[in-house]
Short mmCIF file of C-alpha atoms in Angstrom, two decimals:
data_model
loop_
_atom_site.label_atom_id
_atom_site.label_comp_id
_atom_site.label_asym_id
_atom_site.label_seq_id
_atom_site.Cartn_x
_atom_site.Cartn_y
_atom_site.Cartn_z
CA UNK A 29 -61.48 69.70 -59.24
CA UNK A 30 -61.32 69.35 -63.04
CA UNK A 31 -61.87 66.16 -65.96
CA UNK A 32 -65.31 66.32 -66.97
CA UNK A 33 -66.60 65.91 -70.43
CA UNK A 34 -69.47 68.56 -70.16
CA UNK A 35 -66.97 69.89 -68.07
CA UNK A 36 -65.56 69.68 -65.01
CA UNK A 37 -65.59 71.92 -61.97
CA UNK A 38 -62.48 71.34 -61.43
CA UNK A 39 -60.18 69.41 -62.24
CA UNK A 40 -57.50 70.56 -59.91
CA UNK A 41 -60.75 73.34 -58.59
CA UNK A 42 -59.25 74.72 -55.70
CA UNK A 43 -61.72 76.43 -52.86
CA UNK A 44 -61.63 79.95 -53.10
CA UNK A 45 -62.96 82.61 -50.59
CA UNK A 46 -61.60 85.31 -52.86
CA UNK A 47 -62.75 87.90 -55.46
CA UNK A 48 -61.83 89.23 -58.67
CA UNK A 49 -61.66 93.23 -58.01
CA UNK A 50 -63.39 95.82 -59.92
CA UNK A 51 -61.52 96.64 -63.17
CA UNK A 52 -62.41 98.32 -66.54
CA UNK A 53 -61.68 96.95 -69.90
CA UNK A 54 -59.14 99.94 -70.70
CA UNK A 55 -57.03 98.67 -67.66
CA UNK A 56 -53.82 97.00 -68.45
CA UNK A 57 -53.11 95.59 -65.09
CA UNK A 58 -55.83 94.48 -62.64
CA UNK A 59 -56.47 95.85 -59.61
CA UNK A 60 -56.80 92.75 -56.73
CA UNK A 61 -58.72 93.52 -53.58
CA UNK A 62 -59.49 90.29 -51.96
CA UNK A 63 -59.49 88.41 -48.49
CA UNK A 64 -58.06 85.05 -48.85
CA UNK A 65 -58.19 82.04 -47.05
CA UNK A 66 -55.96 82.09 -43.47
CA UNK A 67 -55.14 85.79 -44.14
CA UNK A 68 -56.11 86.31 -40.47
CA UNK A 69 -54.19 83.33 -39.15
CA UNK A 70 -51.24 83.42 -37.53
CA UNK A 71 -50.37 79.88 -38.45
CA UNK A 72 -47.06 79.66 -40.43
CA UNK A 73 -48.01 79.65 -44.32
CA UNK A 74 -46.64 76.34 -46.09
CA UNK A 75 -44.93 76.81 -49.27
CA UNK A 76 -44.84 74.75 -52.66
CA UNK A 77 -42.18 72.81 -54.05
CA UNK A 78 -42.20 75.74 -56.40
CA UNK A 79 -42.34 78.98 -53.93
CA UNK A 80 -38.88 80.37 -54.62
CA UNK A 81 -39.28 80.09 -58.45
CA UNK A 82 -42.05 81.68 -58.02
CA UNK A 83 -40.17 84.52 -55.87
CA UNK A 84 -37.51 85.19 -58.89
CA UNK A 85 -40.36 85.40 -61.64
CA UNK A 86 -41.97 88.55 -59.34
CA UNK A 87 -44.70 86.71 -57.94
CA UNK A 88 -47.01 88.78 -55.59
CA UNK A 89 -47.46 85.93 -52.81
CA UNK A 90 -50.96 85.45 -50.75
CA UNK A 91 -52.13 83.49 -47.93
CA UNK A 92 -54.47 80.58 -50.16
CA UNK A 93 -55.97 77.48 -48.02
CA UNK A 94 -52.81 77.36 -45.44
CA UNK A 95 -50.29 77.86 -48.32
CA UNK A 96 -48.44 81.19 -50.17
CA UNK A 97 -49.70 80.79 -53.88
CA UNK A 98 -48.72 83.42 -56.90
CA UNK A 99 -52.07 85.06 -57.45
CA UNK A 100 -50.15 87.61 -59.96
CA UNK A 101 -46.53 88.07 -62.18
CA UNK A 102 -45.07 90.88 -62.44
CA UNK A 103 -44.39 90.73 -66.26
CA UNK A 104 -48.17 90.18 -67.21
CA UNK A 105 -51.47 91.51 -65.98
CA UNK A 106 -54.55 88.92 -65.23
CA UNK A 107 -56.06 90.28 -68.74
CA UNK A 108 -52.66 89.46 -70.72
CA UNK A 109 -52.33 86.23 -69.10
CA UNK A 110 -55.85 85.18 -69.70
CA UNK A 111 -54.97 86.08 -73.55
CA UNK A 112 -51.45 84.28 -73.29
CA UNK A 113 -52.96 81.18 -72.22
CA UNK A 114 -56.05 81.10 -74.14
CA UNK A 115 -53.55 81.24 -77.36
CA UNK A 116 -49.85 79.82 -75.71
CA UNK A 117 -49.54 77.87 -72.91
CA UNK A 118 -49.84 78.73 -68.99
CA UNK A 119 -47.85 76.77 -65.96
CA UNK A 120 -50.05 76.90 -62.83
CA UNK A 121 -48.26 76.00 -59.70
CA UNK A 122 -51.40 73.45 -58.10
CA UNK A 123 -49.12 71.91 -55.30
CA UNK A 124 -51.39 73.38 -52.56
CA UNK A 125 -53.96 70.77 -53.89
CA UNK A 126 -54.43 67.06 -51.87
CA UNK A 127 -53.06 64.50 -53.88
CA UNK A 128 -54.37 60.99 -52.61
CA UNK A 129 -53.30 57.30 -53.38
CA UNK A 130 -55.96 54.47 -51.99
CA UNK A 131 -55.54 50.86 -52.61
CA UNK A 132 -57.18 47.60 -51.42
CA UNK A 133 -60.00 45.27 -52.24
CA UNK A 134 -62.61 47.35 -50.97
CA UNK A 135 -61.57 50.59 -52.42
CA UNK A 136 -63.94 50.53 -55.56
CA UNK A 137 -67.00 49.71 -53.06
CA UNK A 138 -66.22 52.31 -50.99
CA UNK A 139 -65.92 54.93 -53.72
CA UNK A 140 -68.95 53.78 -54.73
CA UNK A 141 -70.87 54.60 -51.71
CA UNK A 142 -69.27 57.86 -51.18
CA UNK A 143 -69.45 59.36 -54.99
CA UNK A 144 -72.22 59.31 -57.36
CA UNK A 145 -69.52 58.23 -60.19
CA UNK A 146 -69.93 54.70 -62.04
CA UNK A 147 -66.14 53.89 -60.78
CA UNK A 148 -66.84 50.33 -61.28
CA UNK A 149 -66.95 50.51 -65.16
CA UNK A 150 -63.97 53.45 -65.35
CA UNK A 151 -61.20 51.95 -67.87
CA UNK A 152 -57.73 51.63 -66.06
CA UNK A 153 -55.97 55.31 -66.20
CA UNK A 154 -58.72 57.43 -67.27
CA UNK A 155 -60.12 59.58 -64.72
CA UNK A 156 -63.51 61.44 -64.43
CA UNK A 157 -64.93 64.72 -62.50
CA UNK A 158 -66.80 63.68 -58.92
CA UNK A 159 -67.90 64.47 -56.21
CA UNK A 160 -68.62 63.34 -52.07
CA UNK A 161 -71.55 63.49 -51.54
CA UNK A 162 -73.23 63.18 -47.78
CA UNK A 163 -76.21 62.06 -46.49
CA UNK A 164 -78.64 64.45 -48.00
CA UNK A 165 -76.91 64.30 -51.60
CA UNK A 166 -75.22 67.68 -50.43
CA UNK A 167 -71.44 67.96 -52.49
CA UNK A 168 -69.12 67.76 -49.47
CA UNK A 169 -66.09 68.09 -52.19
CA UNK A 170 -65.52 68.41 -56.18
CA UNK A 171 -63.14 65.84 -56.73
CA UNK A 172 -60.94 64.68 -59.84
CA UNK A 173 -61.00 60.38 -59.46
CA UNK A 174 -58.45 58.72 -61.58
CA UNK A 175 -58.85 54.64 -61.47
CA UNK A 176 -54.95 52.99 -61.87
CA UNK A 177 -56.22 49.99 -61.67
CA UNK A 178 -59.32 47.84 -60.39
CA UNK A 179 -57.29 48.05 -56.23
CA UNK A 180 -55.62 51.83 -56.62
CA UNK A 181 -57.04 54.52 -57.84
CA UNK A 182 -55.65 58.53 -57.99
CA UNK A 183 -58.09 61.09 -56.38
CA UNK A 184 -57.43 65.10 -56.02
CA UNK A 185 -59.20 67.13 -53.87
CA UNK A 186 -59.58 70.82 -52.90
CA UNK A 187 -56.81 72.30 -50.28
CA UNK A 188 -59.49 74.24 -48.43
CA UNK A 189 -61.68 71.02 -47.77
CA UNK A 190 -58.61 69.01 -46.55
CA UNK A 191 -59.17 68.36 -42.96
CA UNK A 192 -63.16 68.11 -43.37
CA UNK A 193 -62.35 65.98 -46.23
CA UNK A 194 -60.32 63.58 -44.21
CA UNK A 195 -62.81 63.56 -41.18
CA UNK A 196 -65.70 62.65 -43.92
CA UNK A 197 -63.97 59.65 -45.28
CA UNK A 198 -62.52 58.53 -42.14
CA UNK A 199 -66.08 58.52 -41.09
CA UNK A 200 -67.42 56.81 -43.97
CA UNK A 201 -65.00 54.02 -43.88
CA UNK A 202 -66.07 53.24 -39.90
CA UNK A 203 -69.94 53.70 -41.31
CA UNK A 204 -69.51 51.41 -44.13
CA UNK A 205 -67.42 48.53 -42.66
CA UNK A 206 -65.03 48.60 -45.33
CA UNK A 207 -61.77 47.43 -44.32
CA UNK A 208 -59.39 46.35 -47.08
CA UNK A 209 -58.53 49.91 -47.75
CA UNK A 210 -54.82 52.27 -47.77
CA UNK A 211 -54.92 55.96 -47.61
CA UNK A 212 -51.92 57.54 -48.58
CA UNK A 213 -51.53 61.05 -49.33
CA UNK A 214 -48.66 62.54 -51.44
CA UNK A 215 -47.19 65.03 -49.20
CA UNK A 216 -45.57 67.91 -50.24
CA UNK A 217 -45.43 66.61 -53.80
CA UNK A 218 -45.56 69.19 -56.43
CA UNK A 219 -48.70 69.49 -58.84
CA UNK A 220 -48.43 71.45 -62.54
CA UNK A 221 -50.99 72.31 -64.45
CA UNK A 222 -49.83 72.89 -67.76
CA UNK A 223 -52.59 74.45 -70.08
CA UNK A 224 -53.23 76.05 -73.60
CA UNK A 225 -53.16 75.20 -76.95
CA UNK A 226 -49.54 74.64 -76.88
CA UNK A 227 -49.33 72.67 -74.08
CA UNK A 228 -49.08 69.57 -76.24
CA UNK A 229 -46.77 71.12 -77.97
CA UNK A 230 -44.01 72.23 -74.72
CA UNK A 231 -44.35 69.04 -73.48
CA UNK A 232 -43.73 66.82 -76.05
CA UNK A 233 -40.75 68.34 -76.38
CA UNK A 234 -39.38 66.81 -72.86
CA UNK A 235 -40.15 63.07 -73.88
CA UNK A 236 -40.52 60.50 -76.10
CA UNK A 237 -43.68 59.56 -75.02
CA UNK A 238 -46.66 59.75 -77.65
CA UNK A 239 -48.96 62.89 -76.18
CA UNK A 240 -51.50 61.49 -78.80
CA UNK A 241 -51.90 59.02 -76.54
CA UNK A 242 -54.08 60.40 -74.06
CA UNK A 243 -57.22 61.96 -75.10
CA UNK A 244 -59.23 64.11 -72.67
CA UNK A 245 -59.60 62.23 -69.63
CA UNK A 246 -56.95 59.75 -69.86
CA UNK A 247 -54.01 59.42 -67.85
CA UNK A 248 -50.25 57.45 -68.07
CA UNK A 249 -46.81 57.13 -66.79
CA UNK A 250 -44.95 59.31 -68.92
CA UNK A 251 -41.34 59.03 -68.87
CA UNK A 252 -39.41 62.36 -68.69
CA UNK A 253 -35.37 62.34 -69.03
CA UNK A 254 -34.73 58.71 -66.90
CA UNK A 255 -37.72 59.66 -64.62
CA UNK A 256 -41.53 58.68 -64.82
CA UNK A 257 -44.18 61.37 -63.59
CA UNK A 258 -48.03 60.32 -63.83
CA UNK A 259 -50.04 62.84 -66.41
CA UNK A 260 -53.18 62.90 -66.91
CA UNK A 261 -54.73 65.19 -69.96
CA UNK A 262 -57.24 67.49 -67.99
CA UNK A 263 -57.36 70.95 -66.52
CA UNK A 264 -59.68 73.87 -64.91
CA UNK A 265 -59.51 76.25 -67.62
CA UNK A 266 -61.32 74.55 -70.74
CA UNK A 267 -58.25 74.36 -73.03
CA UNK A 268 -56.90 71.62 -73.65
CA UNK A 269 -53.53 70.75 -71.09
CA UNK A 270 -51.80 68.71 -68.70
CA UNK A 271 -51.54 68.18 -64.82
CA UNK A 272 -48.34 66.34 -63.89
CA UNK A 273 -48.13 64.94 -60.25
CA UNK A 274 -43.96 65.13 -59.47
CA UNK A 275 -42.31 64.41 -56.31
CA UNK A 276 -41.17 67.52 -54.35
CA UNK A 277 -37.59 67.22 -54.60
CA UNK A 278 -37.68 67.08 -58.79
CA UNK A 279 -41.13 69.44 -58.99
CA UNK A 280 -38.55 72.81 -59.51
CA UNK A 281 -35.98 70.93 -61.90
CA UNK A 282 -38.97 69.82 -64.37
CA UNK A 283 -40.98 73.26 -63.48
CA UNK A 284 -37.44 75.11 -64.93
CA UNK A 285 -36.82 72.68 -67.49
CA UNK A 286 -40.47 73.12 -69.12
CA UNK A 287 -39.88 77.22 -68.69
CA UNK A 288 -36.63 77.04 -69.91
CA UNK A 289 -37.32 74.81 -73.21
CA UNK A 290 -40.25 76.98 -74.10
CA UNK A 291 -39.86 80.19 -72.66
CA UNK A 292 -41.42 81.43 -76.22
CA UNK A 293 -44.48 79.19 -75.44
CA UNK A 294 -45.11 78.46 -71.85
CA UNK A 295 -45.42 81.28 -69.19
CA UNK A 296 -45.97 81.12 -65.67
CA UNK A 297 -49.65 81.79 -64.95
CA UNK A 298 -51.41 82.21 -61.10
CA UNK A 299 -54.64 81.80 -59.28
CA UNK A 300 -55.75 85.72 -60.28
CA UNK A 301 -55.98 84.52 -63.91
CA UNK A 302 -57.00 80.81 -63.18
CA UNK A 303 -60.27 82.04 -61.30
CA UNK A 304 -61.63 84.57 -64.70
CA UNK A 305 -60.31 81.36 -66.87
CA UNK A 306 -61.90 78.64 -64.87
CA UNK A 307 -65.13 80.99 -65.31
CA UNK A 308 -65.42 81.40 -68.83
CA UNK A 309 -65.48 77.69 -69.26
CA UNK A 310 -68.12 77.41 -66.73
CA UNK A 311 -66.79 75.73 -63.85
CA UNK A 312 -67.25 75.76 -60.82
CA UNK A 313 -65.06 76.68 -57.90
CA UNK A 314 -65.77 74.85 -54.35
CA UNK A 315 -67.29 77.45 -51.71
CA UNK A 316 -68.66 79.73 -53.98
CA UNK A 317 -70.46 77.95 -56.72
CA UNK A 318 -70.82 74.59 -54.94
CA UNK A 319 -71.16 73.37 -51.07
CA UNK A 320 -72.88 70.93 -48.94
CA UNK A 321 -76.60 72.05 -49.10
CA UNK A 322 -76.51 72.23 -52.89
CA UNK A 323 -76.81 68.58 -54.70
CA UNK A 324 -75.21 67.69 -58.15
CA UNK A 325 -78.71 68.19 -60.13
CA UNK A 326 -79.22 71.48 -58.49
CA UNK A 327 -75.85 72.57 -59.84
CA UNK A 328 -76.31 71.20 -63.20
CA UNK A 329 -74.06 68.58 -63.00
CA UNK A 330 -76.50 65.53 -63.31
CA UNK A 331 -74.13 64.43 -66.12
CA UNK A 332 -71.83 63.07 -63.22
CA UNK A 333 -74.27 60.52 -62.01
CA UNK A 334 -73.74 57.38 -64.04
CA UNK A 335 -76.30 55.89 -65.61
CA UNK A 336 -75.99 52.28 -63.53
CA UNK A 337 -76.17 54.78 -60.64
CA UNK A 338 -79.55 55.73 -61.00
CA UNK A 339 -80.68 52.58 -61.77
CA UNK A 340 -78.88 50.73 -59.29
CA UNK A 341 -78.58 53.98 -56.20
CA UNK A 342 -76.31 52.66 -53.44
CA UNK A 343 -74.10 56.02 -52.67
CA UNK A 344 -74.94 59.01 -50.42
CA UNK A 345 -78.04 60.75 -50.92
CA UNK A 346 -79.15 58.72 -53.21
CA UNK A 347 -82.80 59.03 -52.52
CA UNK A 348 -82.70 62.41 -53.09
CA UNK A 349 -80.47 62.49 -55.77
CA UNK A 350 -83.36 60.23 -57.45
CA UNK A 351 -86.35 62.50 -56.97
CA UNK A 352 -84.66 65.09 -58.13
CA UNK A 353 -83.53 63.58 -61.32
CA UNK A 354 -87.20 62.49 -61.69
CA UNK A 355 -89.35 65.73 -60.81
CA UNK A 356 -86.87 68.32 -60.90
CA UNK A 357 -85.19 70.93 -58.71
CA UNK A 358 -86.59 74.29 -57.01
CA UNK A 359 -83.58 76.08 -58.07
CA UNK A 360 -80.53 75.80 -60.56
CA UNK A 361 -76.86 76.83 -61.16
CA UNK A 362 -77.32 79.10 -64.92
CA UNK A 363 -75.20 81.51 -66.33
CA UNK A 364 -75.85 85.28 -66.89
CA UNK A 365 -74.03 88.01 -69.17
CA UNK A 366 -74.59 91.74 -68.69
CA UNK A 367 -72.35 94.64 -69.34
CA UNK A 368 -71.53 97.99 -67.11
CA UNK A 369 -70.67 97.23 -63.35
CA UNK A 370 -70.49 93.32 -63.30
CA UNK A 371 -72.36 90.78 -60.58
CA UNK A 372 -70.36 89.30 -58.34
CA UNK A 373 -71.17 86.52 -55.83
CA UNK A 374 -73.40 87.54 -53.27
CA UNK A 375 -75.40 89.54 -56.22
CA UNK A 376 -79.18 89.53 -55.66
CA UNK A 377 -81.01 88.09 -58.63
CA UNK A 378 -84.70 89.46 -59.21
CA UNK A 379 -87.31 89.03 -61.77
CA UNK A 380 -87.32 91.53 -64.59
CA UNK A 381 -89.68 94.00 -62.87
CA UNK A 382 -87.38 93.95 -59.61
CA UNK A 383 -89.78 92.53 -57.46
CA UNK A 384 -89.54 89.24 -56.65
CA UNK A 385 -86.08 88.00 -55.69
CA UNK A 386 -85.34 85.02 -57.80
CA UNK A 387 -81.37 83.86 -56.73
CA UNK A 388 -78.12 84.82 -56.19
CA UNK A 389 -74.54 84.90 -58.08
CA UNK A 390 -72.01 82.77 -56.91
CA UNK A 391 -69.34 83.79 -59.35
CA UNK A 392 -68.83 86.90 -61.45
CA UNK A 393 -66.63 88.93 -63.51
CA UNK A 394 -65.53 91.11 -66.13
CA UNK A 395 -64.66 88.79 -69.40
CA UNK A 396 -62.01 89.86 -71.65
CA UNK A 397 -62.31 87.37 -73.91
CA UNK A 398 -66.21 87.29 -74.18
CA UNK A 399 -66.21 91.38 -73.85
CA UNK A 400 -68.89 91.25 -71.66
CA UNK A 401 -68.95 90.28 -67.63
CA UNK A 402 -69.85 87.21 -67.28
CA UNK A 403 -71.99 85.24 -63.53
CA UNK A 404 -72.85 82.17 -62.48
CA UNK A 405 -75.40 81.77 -59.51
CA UNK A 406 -78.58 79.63 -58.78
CA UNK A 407 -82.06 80.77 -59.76
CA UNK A 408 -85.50 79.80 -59.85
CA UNK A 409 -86.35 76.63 -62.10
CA UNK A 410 -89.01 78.63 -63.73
CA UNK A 411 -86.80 81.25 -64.72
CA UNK A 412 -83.43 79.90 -65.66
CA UNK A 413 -84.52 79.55 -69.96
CA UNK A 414 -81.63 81.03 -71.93
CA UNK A 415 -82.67 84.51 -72.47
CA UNK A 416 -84.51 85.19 -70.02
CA UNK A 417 -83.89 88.75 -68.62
CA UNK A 418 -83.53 89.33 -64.75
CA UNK A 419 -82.12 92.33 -62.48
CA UNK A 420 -79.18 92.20 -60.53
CA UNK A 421 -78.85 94.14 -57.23
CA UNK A 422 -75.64 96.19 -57.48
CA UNK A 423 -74.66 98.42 -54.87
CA UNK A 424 -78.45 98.97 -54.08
CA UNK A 425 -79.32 99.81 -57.60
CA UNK A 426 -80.84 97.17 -59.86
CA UNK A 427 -78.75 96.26 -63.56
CA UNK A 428 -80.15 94.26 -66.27
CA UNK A 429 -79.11 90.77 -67.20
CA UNK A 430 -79.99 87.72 -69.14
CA UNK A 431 -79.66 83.85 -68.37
CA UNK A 432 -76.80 82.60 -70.90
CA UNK A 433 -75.26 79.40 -71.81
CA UNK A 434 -72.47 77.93 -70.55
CA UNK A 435 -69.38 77.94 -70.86
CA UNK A 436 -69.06 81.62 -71.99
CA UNK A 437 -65.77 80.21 -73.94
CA UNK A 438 -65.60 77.22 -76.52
CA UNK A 439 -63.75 74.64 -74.71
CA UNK A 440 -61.08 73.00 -76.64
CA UNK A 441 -60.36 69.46 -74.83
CA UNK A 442 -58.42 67.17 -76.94
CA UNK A 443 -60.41 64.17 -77.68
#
């Protein structure tokens, strides 16, 4: 979901039950072959604030957690966007995303029972990656948390997870006694994720606000032509960039305004391109990479347990949590790189004589911009070392690969 110094997975992360299709390097244009979320449901598809500008750029529209999202544009391949926003700046369209407001006395207690995050000591407007966590430290969402103040705080969570996500903390709210708490979520309110190393740069140029301002992580009340949209400096693609929360009925005026201002700079960018983006800065995407039986230490993510939190415990799972952080897991999330037909998730991962299976990928594709095909999956402790060579299965035949670090990209977050 995704603010995270190490780095997020996510900010704005959106579940996914969709893959990348095969492609070759020598392709121009990217072949997509995927089943996405609701594609079988005959429930109506909602639209974004955003759906008919989306329509006039040639958009190809899929079903995507209950919603019709761009995956592609017609005027740029997944490759060429990947490029364009690694080096201009990409708009994402992130309105399918659950944007939540909770306020009251109680709300900092209760987010610290249901999160492993030290949300206590978080400064006013800065934000931080997260995570619910349930009983048995499982990750029931990735979440982006950004504290307002002490009695509101800002909290994004994954479209896909939305109803399981409201059972869990309607639950936790009766289990904990906490009482002094408002739920609101920002319906149909548009969500823009500006990123790329011009980002800065397009949106300064719509107010008089000092960008400089917010470093990685922060977020303000930026004021934009006689209204005031909150920002917060974060993103799921590890460049640095925006995500700007706008009501729905002034989401396609600022959307237009932004394209229109810097139509040499910012492009319109979709979910095709946000998933091979997302992976090369090593994040992870809800579903796939992350889900209730895996823990935050078995996905690498220890970072996002605060250090008064594992001193002090008092949040979900945090028994296990502790052990783990003590004697270690049985299995991690690592990277891989290989080359010729790529991994994908669902990949068998073996040991380098192809006996012993040792994991599985969660996430893989072909890399442009690291000119090899990158994976994520979880392994064997004893075998995730960088370097360490393994065997994926690939249409029944076994391909070489090594353990790699992550991210496969540099990430660029302006601190």
């Amino acid at each position: 979901m995704t603010l995270v110094s190490k780095l997020p997975h996510r900010i704005a992360g959106p579940s996914s039950v969709y893959n990348l299709a095969r492609y070759s390097r020598s392709q121009k244009k990217v072949n997509l072959n995927r089943t996405f979320a609701n594609s079988a449901n005959s429930t109506p598809l909602l639209k974004t604030p955003l759906y008919d500008l989306h329509l006039a750029h040639g958009a190809s529209m899929h079903p995507f957690a209950g919603f019709s999202m761009p995956i592609t544009y017609e005027t740029q391949s997944i490759i060429e966007s990947n490029k364009w926003v690694r080096s201009q700046a990409g708009l994402f369209d992130v309105s399918h995303m659950v944007q939540h407001i909770f306020t009251g006395k109680d709300v900092t207690a209760f987010l610290e029972r249901i999160t492993p995050t030290d949300v206590r000591e978080l400064a006013p407007n800065s934000g931080v990656y997260s995570m619910f966590l349930n009983n048995n430290g499982g990750i029931v969402d990735d979440i982006i948390i950004t504290k307002h103040t002490d009695d509101r705080y800002y909290i994004v969570t994954n479209a896909a997870c939305r109803a399981g996500d409201l059972a869990f903390l309607e639950e936790q709210k009766k289990l904990h006694g906490l009482s002094d708490i408002s739920h609101e979520i920002l319906e149909e309110w548009g969500l823009l994720a500006l990123q790329g190393p011009r980002a800065a740069e397009a949106l300064q140029g719509m107010t008089d606000f000092d960008l400089t301002q917010l470093k990685f992580g922060n977020a303000g009340l930026v004021p934009f032509k006689g209204s005031k949209y909150w920002v917060s400096r974060s993103g799921y693609t590890g460049e640095d960039g925006f995500e700007i929360s706008v009501p729905k009925e002034e989401t396609l005026n600022f959307a237009e305004h932004l394209l229109g201002e810097s139509n040499s700079v910012v492009k319109l960018a979709g979910l095709g391109v946000r998933d091979t983006l997302r992976l090369e800065a090593g994040l992870c995407l809800y579903s796939q990479d992350l889900d209730e039986t895996t823990t935050p230490i078995q996905a690498s993510l220890s970072w996002v347990v605060g250090k008064r939190r594992r001193l002090e415990g008092g949040f979900n799972g945090y028994e296990v949590i502790a052990e783990e952080l003590k004697n270690g897991t049985s299995r991690r999330r690592v990277g891989f790189l290989s080359d010729g037909p790529p991994a994908r998730e669902g990949s068998k991962i073996y040991e380098e004589t192809g006996v012993k299976l040792i994991g599985v990928v969660t996430s893989g594709l072909p890399s442009h911009t690291v000119g090899r095909n990158i994976a994520m999956g979880y392994i064997e402790k004893s075998f995730m070392k960088r370097g360490t060579e393994v065997l994926f299965d690939i249409r029944s035949r076994k391909r070489p690969g090594t353990v790699a670090k992550m991210p496969f990209v540099p990430t660029k977050y302006y601190r």
